[in-house]
PDB file of N, CA and C in Angstrom:
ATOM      1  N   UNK A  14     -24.957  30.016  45.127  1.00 48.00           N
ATOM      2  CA  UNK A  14     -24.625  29.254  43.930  1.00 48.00           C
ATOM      3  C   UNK A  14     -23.636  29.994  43.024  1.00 48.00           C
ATOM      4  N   UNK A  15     -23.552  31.185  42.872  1.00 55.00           N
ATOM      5  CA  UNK A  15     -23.031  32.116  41.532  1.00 55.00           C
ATOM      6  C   UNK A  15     -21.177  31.756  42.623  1.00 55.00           C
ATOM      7  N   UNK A  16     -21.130  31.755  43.933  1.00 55.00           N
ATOM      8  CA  UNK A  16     -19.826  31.662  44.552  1.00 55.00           C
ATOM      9  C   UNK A  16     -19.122  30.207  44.083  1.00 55.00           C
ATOM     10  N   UNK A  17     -19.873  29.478  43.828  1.00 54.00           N
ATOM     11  CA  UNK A  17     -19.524  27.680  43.682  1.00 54.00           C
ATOM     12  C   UNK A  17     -18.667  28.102  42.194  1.00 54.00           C
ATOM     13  N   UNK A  18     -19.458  28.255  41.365  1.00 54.00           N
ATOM     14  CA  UNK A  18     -19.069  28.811  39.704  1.00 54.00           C
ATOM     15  C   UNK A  18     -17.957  29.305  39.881  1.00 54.00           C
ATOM     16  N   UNK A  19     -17.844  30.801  40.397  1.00 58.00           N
ATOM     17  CA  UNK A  19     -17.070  31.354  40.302  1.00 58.00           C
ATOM     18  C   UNK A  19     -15.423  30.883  40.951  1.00 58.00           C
ATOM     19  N   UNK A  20     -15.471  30.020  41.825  1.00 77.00           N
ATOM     20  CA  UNK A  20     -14.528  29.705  42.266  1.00 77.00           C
ATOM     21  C   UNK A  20     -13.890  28.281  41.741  1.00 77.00           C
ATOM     22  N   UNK A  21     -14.750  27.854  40.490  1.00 82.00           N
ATOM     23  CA  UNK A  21     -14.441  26.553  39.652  1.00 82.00           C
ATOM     24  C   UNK A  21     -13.533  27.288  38.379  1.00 82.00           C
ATOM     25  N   UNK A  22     -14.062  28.464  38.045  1.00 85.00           N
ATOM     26  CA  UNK A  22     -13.984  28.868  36.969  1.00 85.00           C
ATOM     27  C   UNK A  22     -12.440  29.183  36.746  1.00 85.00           C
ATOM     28  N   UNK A  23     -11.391  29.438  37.401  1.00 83.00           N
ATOM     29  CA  UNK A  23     -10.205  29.321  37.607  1.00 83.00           C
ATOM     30  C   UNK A  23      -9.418  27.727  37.243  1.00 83.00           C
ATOM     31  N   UNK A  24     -10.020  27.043  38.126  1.00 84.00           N
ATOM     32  CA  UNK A  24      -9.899  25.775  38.052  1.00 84.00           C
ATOM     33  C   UNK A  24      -9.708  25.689  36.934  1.00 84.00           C
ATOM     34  N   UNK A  25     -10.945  25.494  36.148  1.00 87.00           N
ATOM     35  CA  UNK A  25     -11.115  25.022  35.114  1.00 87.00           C
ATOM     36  C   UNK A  25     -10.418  25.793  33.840  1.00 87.00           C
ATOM     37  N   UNK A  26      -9.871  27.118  33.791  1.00 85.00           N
ATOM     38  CA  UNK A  26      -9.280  27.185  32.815  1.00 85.00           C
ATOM     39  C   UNK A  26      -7.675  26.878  33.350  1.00 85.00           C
ATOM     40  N   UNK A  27      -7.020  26.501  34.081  1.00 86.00           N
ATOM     41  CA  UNK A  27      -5.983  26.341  34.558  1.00 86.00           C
ATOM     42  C   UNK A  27      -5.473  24.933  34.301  1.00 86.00           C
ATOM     43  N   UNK A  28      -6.649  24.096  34.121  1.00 86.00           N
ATOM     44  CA  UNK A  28      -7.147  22.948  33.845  1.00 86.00           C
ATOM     45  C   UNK A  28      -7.241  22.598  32.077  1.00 86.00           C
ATOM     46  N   UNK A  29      -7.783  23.110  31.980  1.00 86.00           N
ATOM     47  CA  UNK A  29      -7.795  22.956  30.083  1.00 86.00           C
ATOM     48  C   UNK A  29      -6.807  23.582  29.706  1.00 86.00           C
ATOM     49  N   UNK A  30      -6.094  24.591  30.145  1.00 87.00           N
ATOM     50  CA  UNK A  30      -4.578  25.019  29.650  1.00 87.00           C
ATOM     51  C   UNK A  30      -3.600  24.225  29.756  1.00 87.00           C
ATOM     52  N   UNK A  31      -3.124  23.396  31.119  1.00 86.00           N
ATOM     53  CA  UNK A  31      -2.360  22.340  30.805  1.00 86.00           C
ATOM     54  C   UNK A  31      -2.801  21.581  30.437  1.00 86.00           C
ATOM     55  N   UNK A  32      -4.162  21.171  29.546  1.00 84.00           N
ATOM     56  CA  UNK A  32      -4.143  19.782  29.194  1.00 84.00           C
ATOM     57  C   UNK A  32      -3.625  20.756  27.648  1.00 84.00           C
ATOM     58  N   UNK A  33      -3.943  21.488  27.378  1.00 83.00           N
ATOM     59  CA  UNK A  33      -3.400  22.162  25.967  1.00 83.00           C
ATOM     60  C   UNK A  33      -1.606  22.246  25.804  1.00 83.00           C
ATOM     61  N   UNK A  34      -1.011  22.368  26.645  1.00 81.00           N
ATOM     62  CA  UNK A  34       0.286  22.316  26.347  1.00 81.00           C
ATOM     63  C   UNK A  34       0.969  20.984  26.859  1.00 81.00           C
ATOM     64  N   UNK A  35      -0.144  20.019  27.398  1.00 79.00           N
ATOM     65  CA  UNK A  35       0.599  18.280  27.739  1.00 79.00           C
ATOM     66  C   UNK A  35       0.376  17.895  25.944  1.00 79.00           C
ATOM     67  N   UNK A  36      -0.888  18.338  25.506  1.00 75.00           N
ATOM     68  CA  UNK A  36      -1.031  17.704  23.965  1.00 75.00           C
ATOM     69  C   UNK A  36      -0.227  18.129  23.065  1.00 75.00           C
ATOM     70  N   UNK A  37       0.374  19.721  23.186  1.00 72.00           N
ATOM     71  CA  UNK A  37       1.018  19.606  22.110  1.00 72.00           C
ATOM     72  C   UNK A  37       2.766  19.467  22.660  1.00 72.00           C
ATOM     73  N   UNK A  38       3.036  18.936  24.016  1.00 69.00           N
ATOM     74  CA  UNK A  38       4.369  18.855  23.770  1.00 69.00           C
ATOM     75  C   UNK A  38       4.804  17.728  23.676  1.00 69.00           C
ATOM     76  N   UNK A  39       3.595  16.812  23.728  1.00 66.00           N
ATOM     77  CA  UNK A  39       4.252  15.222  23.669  1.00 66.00           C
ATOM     78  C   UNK A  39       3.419  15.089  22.156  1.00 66.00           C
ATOM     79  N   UNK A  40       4.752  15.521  20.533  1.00 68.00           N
ATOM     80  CA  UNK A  40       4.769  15.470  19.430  1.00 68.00           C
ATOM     81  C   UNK A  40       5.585  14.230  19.559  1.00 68.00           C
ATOM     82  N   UNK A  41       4.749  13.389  18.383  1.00 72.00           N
ATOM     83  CA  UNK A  41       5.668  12.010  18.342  1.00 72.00           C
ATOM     84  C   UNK A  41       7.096  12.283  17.557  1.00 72.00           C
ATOM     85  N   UNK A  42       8.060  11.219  17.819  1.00 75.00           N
ATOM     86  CA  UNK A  42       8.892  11.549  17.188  1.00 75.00           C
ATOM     87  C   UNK A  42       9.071  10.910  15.444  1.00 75.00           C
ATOM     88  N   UNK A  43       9.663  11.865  14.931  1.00 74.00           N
ATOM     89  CA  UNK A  43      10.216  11.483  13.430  1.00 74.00           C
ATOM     90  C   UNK A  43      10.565   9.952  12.956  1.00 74.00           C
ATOM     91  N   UNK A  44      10.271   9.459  11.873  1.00 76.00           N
ATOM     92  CA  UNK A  44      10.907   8.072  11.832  1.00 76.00           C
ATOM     93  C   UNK A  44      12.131   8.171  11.390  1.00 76.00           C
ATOM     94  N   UNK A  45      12.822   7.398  11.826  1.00 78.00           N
ATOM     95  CA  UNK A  45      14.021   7.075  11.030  1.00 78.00           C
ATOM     96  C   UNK A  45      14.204   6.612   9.624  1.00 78.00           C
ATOM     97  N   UNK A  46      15.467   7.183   8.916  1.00 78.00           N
ATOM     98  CA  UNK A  46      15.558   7.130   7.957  1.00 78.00           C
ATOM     99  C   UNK A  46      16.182   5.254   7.923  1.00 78.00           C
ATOM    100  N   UNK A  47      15.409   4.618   6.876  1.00 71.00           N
ATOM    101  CA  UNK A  47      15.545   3.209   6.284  1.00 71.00           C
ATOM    102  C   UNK A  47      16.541   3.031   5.110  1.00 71.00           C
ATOM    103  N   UNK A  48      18.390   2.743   5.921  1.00 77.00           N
ATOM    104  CA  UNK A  48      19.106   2.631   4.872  1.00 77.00           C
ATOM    105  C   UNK A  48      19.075   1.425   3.708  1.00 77.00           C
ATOM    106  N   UNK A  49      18.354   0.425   3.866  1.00 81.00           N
ATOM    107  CA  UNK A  49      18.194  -0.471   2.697  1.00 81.00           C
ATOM    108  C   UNK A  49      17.066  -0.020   1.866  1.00 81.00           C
ATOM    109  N   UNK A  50      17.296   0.283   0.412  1.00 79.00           N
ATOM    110  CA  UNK A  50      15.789   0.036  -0.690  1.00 79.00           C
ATOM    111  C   UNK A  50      15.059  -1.216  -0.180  1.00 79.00           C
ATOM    112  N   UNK A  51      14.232  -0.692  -1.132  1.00 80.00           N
ATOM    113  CA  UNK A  51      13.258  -2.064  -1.116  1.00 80.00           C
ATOM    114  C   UNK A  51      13.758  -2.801  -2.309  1.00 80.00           C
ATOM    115  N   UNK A  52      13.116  -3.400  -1.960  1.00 86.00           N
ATOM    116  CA  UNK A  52      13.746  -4.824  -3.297  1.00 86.00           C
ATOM    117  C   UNK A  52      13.115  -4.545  -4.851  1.00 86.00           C
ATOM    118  N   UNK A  53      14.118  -4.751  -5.531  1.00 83.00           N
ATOM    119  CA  UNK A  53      13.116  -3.825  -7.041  1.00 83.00           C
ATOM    120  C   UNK A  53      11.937  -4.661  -7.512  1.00 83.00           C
ATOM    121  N   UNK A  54      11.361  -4.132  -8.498  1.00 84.00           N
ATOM    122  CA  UNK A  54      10.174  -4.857  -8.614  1.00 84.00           C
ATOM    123  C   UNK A  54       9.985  -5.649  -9.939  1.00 84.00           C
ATOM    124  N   UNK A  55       9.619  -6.516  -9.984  1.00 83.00           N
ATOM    125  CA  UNK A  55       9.368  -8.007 -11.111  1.00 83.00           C
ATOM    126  C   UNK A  55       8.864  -7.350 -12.213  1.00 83.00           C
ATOM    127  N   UNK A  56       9.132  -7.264 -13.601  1.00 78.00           N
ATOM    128  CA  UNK A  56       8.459  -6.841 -14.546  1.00 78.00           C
ATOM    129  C   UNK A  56       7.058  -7.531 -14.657  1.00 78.00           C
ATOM    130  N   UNK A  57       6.538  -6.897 -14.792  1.00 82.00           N
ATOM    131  CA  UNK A  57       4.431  -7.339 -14.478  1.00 82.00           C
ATOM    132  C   UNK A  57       4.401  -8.409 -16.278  1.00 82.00           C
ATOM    133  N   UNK A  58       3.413  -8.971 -16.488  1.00 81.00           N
ATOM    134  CA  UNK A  58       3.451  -9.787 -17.661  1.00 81.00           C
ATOM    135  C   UNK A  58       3.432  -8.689 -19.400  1.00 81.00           C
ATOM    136  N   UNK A  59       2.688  -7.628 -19.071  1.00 83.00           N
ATOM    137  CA  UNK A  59       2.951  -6.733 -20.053  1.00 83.00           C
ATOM    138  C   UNK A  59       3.748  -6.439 -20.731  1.00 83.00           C
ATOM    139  N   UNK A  60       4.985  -5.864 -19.654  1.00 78.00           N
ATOM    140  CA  UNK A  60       6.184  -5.610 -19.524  1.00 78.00           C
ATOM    141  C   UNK A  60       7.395  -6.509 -20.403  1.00 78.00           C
ATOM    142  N   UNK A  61       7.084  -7.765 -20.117  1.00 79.00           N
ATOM    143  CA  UNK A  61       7.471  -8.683 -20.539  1.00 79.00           C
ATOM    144  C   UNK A  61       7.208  -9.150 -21.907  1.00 79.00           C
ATOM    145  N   UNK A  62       6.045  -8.830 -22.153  1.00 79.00           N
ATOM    146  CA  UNK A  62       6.029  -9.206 -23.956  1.00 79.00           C
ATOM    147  C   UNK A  62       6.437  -8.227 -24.772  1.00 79.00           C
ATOM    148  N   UNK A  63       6.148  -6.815 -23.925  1.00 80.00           N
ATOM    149  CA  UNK A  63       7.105  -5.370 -24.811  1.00 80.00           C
ATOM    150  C   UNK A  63       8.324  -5.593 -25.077  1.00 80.00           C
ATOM    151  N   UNK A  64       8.643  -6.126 -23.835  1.00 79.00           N
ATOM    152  CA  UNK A  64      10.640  -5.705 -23.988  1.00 79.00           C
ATOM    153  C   UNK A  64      11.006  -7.256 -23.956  1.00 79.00           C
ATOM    154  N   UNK A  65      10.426  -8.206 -23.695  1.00 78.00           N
ATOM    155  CA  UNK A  65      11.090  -9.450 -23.830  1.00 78.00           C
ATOM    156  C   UNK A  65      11.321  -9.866 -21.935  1.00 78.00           C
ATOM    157  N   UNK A  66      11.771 -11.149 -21.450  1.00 76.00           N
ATOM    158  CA  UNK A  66      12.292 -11.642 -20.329  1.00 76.00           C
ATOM    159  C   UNK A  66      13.157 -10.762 -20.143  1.00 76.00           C
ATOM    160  N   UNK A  67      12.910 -10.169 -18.769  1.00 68.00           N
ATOM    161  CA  UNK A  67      14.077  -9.240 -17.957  1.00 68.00           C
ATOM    162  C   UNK A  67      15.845 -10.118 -17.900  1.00 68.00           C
ATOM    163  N   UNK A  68      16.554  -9.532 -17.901  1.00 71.00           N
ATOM    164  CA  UNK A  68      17.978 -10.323 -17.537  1.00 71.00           C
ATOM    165  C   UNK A  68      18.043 -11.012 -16.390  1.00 71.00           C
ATOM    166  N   UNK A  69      18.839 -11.982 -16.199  1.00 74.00           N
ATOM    167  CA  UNK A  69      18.999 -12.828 -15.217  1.00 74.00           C
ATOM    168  C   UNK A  69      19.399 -11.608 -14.119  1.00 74.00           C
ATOM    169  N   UNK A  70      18.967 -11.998 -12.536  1.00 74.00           N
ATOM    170  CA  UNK A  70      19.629 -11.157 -11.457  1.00 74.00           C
ATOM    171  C   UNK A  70      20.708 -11.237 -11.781  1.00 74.00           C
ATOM    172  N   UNK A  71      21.541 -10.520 -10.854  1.00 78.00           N
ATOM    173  CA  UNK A  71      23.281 -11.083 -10.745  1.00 78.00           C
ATOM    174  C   UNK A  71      23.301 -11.662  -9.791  1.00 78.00           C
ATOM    175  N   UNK A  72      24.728 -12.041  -9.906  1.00 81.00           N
ATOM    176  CA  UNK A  72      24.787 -13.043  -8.884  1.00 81.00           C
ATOM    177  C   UNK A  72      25.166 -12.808  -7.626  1.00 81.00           C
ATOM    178  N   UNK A  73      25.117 -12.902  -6.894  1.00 75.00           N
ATOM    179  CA  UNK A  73      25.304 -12.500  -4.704  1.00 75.00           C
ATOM    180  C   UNK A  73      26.983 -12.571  -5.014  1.00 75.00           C
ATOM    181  N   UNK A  74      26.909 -11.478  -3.872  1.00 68.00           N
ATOM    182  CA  UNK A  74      28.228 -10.688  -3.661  1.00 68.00           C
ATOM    183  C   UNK A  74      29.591 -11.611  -2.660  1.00 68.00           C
ATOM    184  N   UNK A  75      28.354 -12.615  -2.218  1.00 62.00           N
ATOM    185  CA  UNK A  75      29.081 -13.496  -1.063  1.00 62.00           C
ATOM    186  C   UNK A  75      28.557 -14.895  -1.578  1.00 62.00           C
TER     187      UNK A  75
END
């Protein structure tokens, strides 16, 4: 029995070592950078009685 062990025991760390360097070399990749903002945001009703109705948008470029 102690021969069965002993001849796994290789195995097995040879075994958990590449699963240790499959995990850390498949790092996901980075996101890409998002060239549009987001769309600005609506003055909330608060907002609105402090400073008054926001200005009209402008008007589209096209």
């Amino acid at each position: 029995m102690p021969s069965v062990s002993l001849s796994l025991k290789p195995f097995v760390c040879a075994s958990l070592l590449a699963l240790t360097l499959a995990a850390c070399s498949t790092a996901p990749a980075a996101p890409s950078l998002d060239p549009v903002p987001p769309p600005a945001r609506r003055p909330d009703a608060k907002t609105q009685l402090e400073y008054g109705s926001p200005p009209p948008p402008p008007p589209g470029r096209y």
